[in-house]
PDB file of C-alpha atoms and ligand atoms in Angstrom:
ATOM      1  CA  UNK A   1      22.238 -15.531  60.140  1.00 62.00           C
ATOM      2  CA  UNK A   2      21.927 -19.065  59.237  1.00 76.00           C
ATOM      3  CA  UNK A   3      25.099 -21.374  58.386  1.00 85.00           C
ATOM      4  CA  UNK A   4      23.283 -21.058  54.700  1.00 84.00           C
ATOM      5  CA  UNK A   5      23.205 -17.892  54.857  1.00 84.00           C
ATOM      6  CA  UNK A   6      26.540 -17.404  55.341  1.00 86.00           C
ATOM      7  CA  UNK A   7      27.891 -19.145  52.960  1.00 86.00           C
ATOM      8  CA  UNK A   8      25.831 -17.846  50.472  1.00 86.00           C
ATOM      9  CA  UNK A   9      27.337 -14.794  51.369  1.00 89.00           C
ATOM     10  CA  UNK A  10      30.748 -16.047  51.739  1.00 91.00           C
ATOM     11  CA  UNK A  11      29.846 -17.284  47.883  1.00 92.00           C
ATOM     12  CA  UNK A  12      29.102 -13.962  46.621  1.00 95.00           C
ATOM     13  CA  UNK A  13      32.057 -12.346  48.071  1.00 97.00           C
ATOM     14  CA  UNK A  14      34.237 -14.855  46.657  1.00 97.00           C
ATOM     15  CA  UNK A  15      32.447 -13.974  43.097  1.00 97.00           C
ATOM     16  CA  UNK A  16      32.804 -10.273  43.493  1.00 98.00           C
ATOM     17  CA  UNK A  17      36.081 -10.483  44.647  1.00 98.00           C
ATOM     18  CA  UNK A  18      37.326 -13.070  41.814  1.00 98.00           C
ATOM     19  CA  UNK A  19      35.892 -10.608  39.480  1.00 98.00           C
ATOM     20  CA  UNK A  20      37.908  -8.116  39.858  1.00 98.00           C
ATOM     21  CA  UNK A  21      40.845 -10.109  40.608  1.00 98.00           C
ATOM     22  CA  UNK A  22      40.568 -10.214  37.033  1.00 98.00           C
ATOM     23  CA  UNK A  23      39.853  -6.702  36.225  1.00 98.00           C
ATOM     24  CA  UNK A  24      43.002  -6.004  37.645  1.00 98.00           C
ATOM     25  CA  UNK A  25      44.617  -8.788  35.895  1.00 98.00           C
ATOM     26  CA  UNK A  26      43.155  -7.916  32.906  1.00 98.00           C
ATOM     27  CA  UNK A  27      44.677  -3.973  33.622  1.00 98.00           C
ATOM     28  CA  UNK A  28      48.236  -5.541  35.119  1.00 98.00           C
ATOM     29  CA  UNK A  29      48.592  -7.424  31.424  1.00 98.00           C
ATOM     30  CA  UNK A  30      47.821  -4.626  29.473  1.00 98.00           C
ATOM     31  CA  UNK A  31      50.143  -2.387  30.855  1.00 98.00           C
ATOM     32  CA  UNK A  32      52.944  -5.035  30.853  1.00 98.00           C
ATOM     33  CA  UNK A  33      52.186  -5.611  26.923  1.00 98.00           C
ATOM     34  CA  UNK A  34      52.144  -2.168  26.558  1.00 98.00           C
ATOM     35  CA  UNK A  35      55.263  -1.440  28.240  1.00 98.00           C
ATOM     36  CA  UNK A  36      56.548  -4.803  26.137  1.00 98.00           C
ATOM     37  CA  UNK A  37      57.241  -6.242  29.876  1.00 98.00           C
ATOM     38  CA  UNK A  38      56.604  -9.853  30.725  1.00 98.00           C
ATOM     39  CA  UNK A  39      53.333  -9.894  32.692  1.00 98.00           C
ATOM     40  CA  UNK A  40      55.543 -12.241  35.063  1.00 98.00           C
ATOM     41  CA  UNK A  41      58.405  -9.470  36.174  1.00 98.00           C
ATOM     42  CA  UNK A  42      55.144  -7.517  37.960  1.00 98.00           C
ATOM     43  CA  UNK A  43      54.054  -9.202  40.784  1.00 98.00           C
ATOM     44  CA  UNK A  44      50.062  -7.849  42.528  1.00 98.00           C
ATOM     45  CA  UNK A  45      49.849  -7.599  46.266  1.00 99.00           C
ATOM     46  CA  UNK A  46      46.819  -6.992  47.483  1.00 99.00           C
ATOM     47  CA  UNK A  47      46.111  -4.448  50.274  1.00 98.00           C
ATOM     48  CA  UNK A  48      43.946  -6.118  52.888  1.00 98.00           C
ATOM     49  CA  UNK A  49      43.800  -3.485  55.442  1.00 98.00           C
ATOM     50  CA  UNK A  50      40.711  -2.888  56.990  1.00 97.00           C
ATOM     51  CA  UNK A  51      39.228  -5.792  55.195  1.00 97.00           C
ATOM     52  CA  UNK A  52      38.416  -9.286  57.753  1.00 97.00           C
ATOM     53  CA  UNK A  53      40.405 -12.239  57.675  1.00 98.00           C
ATOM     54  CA  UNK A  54      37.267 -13.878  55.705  1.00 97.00           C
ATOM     55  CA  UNK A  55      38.310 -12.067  52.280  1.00 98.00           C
ATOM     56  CA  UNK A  56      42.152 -12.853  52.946  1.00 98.00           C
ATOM     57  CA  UNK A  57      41.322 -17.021  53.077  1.00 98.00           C
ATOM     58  CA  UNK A  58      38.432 -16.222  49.650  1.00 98.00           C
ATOM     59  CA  UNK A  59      41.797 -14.762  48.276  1.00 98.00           C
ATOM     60  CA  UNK A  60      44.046 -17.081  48.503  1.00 98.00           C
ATOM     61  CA  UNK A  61      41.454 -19.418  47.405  1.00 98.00           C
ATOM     62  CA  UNK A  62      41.244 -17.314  44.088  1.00 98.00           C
ATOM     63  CA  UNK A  63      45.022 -17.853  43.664  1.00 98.00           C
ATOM     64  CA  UNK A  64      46.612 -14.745  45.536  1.00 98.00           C
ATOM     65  CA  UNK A  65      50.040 -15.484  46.930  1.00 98.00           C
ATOM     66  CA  UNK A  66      51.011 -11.701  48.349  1.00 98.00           C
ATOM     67  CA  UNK A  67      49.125  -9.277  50.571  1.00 99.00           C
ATOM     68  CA  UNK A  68      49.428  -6.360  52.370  1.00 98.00           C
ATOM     69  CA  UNK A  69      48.664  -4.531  55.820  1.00 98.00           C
ATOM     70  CA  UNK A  70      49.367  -1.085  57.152  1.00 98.00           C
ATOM     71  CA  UNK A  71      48.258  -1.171  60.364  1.00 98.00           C
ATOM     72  CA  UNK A  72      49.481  -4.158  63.292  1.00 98.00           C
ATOM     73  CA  UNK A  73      46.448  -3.576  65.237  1.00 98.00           C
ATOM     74  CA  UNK A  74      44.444  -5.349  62.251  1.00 98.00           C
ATOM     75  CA  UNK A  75      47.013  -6.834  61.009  1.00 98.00           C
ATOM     76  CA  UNK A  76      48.292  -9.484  63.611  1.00 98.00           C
ATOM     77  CA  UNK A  77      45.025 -11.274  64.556  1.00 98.00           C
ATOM     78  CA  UNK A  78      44.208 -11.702  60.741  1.00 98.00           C
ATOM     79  CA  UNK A  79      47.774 -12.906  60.084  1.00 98.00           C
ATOM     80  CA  UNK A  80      47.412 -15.296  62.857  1.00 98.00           C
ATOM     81  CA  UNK A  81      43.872 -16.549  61.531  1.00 98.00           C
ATOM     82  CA  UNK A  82      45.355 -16.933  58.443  1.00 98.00           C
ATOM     83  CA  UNK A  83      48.461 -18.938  59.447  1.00 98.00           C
ATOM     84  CA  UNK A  84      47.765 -21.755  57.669  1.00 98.00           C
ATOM     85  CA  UNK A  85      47.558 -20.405  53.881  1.00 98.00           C
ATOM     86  CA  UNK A  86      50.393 -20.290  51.649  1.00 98.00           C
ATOM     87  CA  UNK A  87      50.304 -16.396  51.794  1.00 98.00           C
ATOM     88  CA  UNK A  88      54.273 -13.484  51.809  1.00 98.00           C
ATOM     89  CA  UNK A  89      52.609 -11.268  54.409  1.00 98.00           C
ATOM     90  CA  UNK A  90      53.988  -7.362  53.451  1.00 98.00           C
ATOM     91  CA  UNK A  91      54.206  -4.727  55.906  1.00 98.00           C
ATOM     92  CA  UNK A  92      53.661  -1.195  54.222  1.00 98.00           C
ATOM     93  CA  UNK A  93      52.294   1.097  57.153  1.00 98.00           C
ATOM     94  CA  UNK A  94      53.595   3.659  59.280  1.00 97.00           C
ATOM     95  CA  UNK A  95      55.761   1.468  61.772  1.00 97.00           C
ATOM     96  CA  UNK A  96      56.884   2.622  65.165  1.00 97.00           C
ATOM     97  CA  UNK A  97      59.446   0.819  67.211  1.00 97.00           C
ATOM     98  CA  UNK A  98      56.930  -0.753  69.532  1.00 98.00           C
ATOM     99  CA  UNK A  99      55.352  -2.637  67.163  1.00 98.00           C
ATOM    100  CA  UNK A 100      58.299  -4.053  65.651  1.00 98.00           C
ATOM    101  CA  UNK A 101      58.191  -7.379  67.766  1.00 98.00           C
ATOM    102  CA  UNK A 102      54.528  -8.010  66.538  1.00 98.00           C
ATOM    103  CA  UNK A 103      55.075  -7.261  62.943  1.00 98.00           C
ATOM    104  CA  UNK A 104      58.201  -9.525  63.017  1.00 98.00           C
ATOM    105  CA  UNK A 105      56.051 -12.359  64.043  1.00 98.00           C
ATOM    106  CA  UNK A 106      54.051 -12.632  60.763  1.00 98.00           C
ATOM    107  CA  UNK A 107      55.424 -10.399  57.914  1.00 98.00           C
ATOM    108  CA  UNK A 108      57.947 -11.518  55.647  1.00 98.00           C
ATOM    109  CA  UNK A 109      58.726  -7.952  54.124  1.00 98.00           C
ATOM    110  CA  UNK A 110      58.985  -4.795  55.210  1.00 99.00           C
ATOM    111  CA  UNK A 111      58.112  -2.171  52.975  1.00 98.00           C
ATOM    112  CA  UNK A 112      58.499   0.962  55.043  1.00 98.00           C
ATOM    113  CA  UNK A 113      61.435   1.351  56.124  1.00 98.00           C
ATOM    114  CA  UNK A 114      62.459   4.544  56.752  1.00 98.00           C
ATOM    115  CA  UNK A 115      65.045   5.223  59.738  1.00 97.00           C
ATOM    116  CA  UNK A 116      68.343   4.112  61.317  1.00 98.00           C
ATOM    117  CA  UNK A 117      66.104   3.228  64.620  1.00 98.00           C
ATOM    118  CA  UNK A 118      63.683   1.300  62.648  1.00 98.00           C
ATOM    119  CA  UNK A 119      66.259  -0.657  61.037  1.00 98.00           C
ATOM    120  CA  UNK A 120      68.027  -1.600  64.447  1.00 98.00           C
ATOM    121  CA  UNK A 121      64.794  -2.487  65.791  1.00 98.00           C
ATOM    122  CA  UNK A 122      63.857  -4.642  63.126  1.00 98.00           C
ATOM    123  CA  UNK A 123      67.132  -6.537  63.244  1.00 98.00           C
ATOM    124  CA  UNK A 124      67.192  -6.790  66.581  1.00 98.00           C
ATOM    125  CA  UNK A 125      63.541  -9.122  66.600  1.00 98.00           C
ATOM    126  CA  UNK A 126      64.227 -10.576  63.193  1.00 98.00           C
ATOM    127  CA  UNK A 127      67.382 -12.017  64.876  1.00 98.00           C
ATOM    128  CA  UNK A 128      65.841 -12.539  68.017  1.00 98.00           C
ATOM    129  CA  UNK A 129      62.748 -14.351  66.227  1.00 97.00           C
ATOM    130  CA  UNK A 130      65.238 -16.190  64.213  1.00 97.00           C
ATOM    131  CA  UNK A 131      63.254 -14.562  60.891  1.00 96.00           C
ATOM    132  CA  UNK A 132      64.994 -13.668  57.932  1.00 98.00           C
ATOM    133  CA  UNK A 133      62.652 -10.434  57.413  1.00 98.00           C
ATOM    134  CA  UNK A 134      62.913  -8.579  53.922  1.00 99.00           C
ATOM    135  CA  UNK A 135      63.110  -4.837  53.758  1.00 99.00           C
ATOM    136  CA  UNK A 136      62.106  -1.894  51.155  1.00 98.00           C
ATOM    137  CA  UNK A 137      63.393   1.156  51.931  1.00 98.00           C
ATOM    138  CA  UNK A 138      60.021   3.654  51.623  1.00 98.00           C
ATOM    139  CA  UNK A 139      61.104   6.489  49.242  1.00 98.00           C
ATOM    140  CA  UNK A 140      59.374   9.994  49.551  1.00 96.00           C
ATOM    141  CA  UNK A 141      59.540  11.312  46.556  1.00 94.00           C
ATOM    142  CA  UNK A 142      57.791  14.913  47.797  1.00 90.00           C
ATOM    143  CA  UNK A 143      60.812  14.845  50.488  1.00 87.00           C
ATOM    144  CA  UNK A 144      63.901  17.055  50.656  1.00 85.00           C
ATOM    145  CA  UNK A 145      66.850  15.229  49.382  1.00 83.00           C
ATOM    146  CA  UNK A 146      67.654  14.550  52.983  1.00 80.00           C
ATOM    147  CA  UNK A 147      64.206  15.102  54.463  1.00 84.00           C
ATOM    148  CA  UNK A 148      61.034  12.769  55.445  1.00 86.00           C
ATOM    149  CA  UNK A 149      57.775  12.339  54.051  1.00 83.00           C
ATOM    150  CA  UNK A 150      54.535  13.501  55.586  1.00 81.00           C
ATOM    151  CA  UNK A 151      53.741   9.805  55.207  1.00 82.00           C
ATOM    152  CA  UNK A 152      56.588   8.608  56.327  1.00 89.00           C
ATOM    153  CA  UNK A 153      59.852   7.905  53.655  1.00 96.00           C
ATOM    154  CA  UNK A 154      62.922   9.127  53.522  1.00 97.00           C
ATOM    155  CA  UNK A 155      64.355  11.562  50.864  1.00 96.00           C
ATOM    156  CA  UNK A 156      66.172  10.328  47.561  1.00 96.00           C
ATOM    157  CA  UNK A 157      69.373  11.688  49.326  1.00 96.00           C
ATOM    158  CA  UNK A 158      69.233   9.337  52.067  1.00 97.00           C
ATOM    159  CA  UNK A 159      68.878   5.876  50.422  1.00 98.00           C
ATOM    160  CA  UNK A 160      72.255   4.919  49.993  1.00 98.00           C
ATOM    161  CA  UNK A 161      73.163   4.845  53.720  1.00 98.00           C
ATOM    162  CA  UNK A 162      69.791   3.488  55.134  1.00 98.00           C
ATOM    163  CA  UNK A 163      70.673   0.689  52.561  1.00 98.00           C
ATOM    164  CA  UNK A 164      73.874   0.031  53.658  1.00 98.00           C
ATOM    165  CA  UNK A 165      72.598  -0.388  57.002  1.00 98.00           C
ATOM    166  CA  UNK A 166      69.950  -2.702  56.633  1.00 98.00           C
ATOM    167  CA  UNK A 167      72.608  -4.818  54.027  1.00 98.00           C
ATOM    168  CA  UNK A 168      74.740  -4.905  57.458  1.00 98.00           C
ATOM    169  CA  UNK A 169      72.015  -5.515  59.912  1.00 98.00           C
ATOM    170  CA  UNK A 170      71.836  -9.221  61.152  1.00 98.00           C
ATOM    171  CA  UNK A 171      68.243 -10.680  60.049  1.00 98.00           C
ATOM    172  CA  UNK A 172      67.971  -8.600  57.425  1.00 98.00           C
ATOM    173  CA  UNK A 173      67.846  -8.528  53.272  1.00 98.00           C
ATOM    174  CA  UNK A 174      67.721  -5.786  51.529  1.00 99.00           C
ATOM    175  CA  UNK A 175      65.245  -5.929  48.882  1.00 99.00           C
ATOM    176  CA  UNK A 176      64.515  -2.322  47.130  1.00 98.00           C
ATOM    177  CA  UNK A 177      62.655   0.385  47.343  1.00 98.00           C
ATOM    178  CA  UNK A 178      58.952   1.351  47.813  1.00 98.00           C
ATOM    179  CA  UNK A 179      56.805   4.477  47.072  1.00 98.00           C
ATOM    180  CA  UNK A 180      53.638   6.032  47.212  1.00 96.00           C
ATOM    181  CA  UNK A 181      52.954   8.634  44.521  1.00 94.00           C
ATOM    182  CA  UNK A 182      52.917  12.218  46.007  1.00 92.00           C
ATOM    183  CA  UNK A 183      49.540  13.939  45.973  1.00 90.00           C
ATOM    184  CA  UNK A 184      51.716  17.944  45.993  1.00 89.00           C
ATOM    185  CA  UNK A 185      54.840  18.918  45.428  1.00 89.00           C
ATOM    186  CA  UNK A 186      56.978  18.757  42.105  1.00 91.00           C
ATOM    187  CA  UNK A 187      55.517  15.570  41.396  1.00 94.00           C
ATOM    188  CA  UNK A 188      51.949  15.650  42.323  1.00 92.00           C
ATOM    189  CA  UNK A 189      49.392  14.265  39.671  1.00 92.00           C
ATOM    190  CA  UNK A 190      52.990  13.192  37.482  1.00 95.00           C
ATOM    191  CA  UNK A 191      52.536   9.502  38.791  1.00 95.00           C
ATOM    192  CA  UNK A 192      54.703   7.830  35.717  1.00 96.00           C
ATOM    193  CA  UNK A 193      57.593  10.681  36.659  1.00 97.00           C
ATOM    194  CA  UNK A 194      57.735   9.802  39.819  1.00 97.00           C
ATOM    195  CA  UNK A 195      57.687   6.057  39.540  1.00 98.00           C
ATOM    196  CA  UNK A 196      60.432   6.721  37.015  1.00 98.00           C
ATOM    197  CA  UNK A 197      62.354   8.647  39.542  1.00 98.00           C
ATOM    198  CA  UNK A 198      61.857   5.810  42.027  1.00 98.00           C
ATOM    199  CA  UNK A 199      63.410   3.596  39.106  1.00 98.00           C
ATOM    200  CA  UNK A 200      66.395   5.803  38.715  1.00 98.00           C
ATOM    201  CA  UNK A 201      67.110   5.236  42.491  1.00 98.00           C
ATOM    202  CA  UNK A 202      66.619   1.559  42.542  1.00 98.00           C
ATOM    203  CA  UNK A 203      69.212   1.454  39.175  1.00 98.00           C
ATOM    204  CA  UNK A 204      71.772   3.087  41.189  1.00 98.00           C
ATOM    205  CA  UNK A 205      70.740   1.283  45.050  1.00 98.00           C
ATOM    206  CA  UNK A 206      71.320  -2.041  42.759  1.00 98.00           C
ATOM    207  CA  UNK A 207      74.941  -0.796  41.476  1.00 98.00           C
ATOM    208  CA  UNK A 208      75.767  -1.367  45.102  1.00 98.00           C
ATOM    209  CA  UNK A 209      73.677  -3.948  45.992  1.00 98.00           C
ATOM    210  CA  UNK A 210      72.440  -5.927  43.131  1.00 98.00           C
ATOM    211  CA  UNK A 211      70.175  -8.423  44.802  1.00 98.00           C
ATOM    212  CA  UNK A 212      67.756  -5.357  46.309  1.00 98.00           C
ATOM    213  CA  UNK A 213      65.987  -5.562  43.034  1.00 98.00           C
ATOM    214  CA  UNK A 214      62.173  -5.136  43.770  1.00 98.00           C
ATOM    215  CA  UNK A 215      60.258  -1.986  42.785  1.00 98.00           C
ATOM    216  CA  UNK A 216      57.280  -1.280  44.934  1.00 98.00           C
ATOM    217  CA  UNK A 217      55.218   1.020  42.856  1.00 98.00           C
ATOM    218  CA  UNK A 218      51.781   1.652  41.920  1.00 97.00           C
ATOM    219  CA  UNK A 219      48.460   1.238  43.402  1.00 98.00           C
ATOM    220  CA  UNK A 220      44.377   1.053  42.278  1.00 98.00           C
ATOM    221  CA  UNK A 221      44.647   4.148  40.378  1.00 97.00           C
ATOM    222  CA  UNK A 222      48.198   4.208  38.889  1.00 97.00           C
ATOM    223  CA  UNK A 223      48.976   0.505  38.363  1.00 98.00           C
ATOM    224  CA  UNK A 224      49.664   1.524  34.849  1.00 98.00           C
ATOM    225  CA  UNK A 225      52.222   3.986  35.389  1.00 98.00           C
ATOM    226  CA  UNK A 226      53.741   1.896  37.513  1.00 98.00           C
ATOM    227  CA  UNK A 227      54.519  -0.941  34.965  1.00 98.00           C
ATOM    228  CA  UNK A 228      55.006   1.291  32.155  1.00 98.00           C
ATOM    229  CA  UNK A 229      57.829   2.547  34.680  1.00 98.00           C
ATOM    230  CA  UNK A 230      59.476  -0.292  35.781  1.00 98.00           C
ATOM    231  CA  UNK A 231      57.772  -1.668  38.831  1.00 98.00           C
ATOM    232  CA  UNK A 232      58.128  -4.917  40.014  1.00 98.00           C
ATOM    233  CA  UNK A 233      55.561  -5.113  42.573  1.00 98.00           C
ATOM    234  CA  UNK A 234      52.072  -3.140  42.479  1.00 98.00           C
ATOM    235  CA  UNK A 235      49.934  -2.961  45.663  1.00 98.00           C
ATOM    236  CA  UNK A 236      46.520  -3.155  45.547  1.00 98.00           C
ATOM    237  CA  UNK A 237      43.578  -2.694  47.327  1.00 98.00           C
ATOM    238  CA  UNK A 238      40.261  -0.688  46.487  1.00 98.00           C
ATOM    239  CA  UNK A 239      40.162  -2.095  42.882  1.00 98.00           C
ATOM    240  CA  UNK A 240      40.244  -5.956  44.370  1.00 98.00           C
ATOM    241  CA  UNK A 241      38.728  -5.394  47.746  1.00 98.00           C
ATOM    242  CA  UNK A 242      36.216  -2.226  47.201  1.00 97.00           C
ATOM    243  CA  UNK A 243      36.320   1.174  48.222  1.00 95.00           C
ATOM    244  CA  UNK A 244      37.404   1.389  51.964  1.00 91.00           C
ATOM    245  CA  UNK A 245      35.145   2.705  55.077  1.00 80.00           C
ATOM    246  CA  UNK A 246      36.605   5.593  56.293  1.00 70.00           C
ATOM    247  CA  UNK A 247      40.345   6.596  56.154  1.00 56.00           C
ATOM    248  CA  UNK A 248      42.258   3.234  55.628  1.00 49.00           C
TER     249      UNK A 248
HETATM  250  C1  PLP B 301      46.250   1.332  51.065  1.00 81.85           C
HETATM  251  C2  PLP B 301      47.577   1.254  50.413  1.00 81.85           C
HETATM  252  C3  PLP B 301      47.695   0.791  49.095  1.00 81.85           C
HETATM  253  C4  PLP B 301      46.509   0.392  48.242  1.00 81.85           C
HETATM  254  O1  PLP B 301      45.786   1.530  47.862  1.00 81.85           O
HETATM  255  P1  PLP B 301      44.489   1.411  46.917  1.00 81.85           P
HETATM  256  O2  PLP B 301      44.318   2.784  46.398  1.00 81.85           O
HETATM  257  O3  PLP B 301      43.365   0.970  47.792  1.00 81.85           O
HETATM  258  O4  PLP B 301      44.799   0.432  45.866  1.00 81.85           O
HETATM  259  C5  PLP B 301      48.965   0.702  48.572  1.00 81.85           C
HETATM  260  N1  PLP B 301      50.071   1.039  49.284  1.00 81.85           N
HETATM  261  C6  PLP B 301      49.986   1.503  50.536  1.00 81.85           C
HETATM  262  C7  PLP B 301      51.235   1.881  51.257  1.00 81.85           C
HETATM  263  C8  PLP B 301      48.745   1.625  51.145  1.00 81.85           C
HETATM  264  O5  PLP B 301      48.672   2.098  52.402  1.00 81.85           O
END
C-alpha cells in the first residue's frame, strides 16, 4: 500500500468508527433519559481487544477517554504504542498471577478481580511499581453463593471479604464491582435482573466502603439494562469496534 492509501484507509476507519461512537451514544442517552439518569453518572469504555493499536489512537482522537483489554498478550504492546494518549487503560480478562507484573505496568483498573492470590499479587507489583492500581471485584452472578464463575468471578457470598482485602492491600483502591450477564442459570436471558442484583451488592459493598462506588455493567447488547439498572460504567466493544474475528 501506498502512504495515500493508508490514510485513506486510516480515514474511513476513523468515519466508521466515529459513527457508531455515536450510535452508542445516541443508545447510552436514551437509556439514561429513560431511566431519568444523568447521561454523565454512565461512563462508555470501549473494549479494544483484538482490535490494533491503530483504532485505539482513531479513538481517542474521536474523544474516548476509557478502554478496555482482556487479554495481556495484546494488550501490553498496544498499551505501550499508545503511551502517549490521554487514555484509563481497564483490565477485564481472565488474569493469572504471572501476568500480574505486565498488566500493572499499563492498566489503571482492574476489573476482574476475583481471588485472595490475585489480590496479593496485584498489591505486591502495584506497590512494587509504585502504581496506585484500581480494582472491581468480578461478580458471577451464575455462581454459588460461595462458588466461581465459569468465566471467572466470585459468588455474591464472597464479596464482602475479597473487598476487605483489597481495601487493606497496599497499592490498592477498591472501586466496585463488575459483571458479565450470565448466558444459563437462574439468570440467563434476565440481563436487567441480574444487573439489578449486581446493584443490590454494590449498595451493601458501599455500606462498608463507600468510596467503591463504580458499577461495571452492561455490554453491546445489554447497555440498556445496564443503565436502566444502575450502572456506572458500560463496556463496549462490537457495537463501536465491529463484530470480532473469532472468539475474542
Ligand atoms: C469483550 C468484552 C466486553 C465487550 O463485549 P461486546 O459484546 O463486544 O460489547 C465487555 N466486557 C468484557 C469482560 C469483555 O470481555
Amino acid at each position: 500500500m501506498t502512504d495515500l492509501q493508508d490514510l485513506q484507509g486510516l480515514q474511513g476507519r476513523k468515519e466508521e468508527l466515529a459513527t457508531n461512537l455515536g450510535t452508542v451514544e445516541e443508545r447510552i442517552s436514551a437509556a439514561c433519559a429513560t431511566a431519568g439518569r444523568k447521561r454523565e453518572d454512565v461512563t462508555l469504555i470501549v473494549v479494544t481487544k483484538t482490535y490494533p493499536a491503530s483504532d485505539v489512537r482513531l479513538l481517542a482522537e474521536l474523544g474516548v477517554r476509557h478502554v478496555a483489554e482482556n487479554r495481556d498478550q495484546d494488550a501490553a504492546p498496544k498499551a505501550a504504542d499508545c503511551a502517549d494518549l490521554p487514555l484509563t487503560w481497564h483490565f477485564v480478562g481472565q488474569l493469572q498471577t504471572n501476568k500480574v507484573r505486565s498488566v500493572v505496568s499499563y492498566a489503571d483498573l482492574v476489573q476482574s478481580v476475583d481471588r485472595a492470590k490475585l489480590v496479593t499479587a496485584l498489591s505486591k507489583e502495584a506497590v512494587r511499581a509504585e502504581r496506585e492500581l484500581g480494582c472491581l471485584l468480578q461478580v458471577a452472578l451464575d455462581a454459588e453463593d460461595d462458588g466461581r464463575g465459569e468465566r471467572g468471578g466470585i459468588g455474591p457470598g464472597a464479596v464482602e471479604e475479597l473487598a476487605a482485602r483489597v481495601a487493606e492491600a497496599p497499592g490498592l483502591r477498591l472501586d466496585g464491582l463488575m459483571t458479565v450477564a450470565p448466558l444459563t442459570g437462574a439468570y440467563g436471558g434476565r440481563q436487567q435482573a441480574a444487573f439489578e442484583r449486581l446493584m443490590d451488592l454494590s449498595t451493601v459493598l458501599r455500606a462498608a466502603h463507600p468510596a467503591a462506588n463504580m458499577v461495571s455493567a452492561g455490554m453491546s447488547s445489554d447497555l440498556e439494562q445496564a443503565v436502566a439498572a444502575g450502572a456506572t460504567h458500560v463496556r463496549v466493544g462490537t457495537a463501536v469496534l465491529g463484530v470480532r474475528p473469532g472468539l475474542g
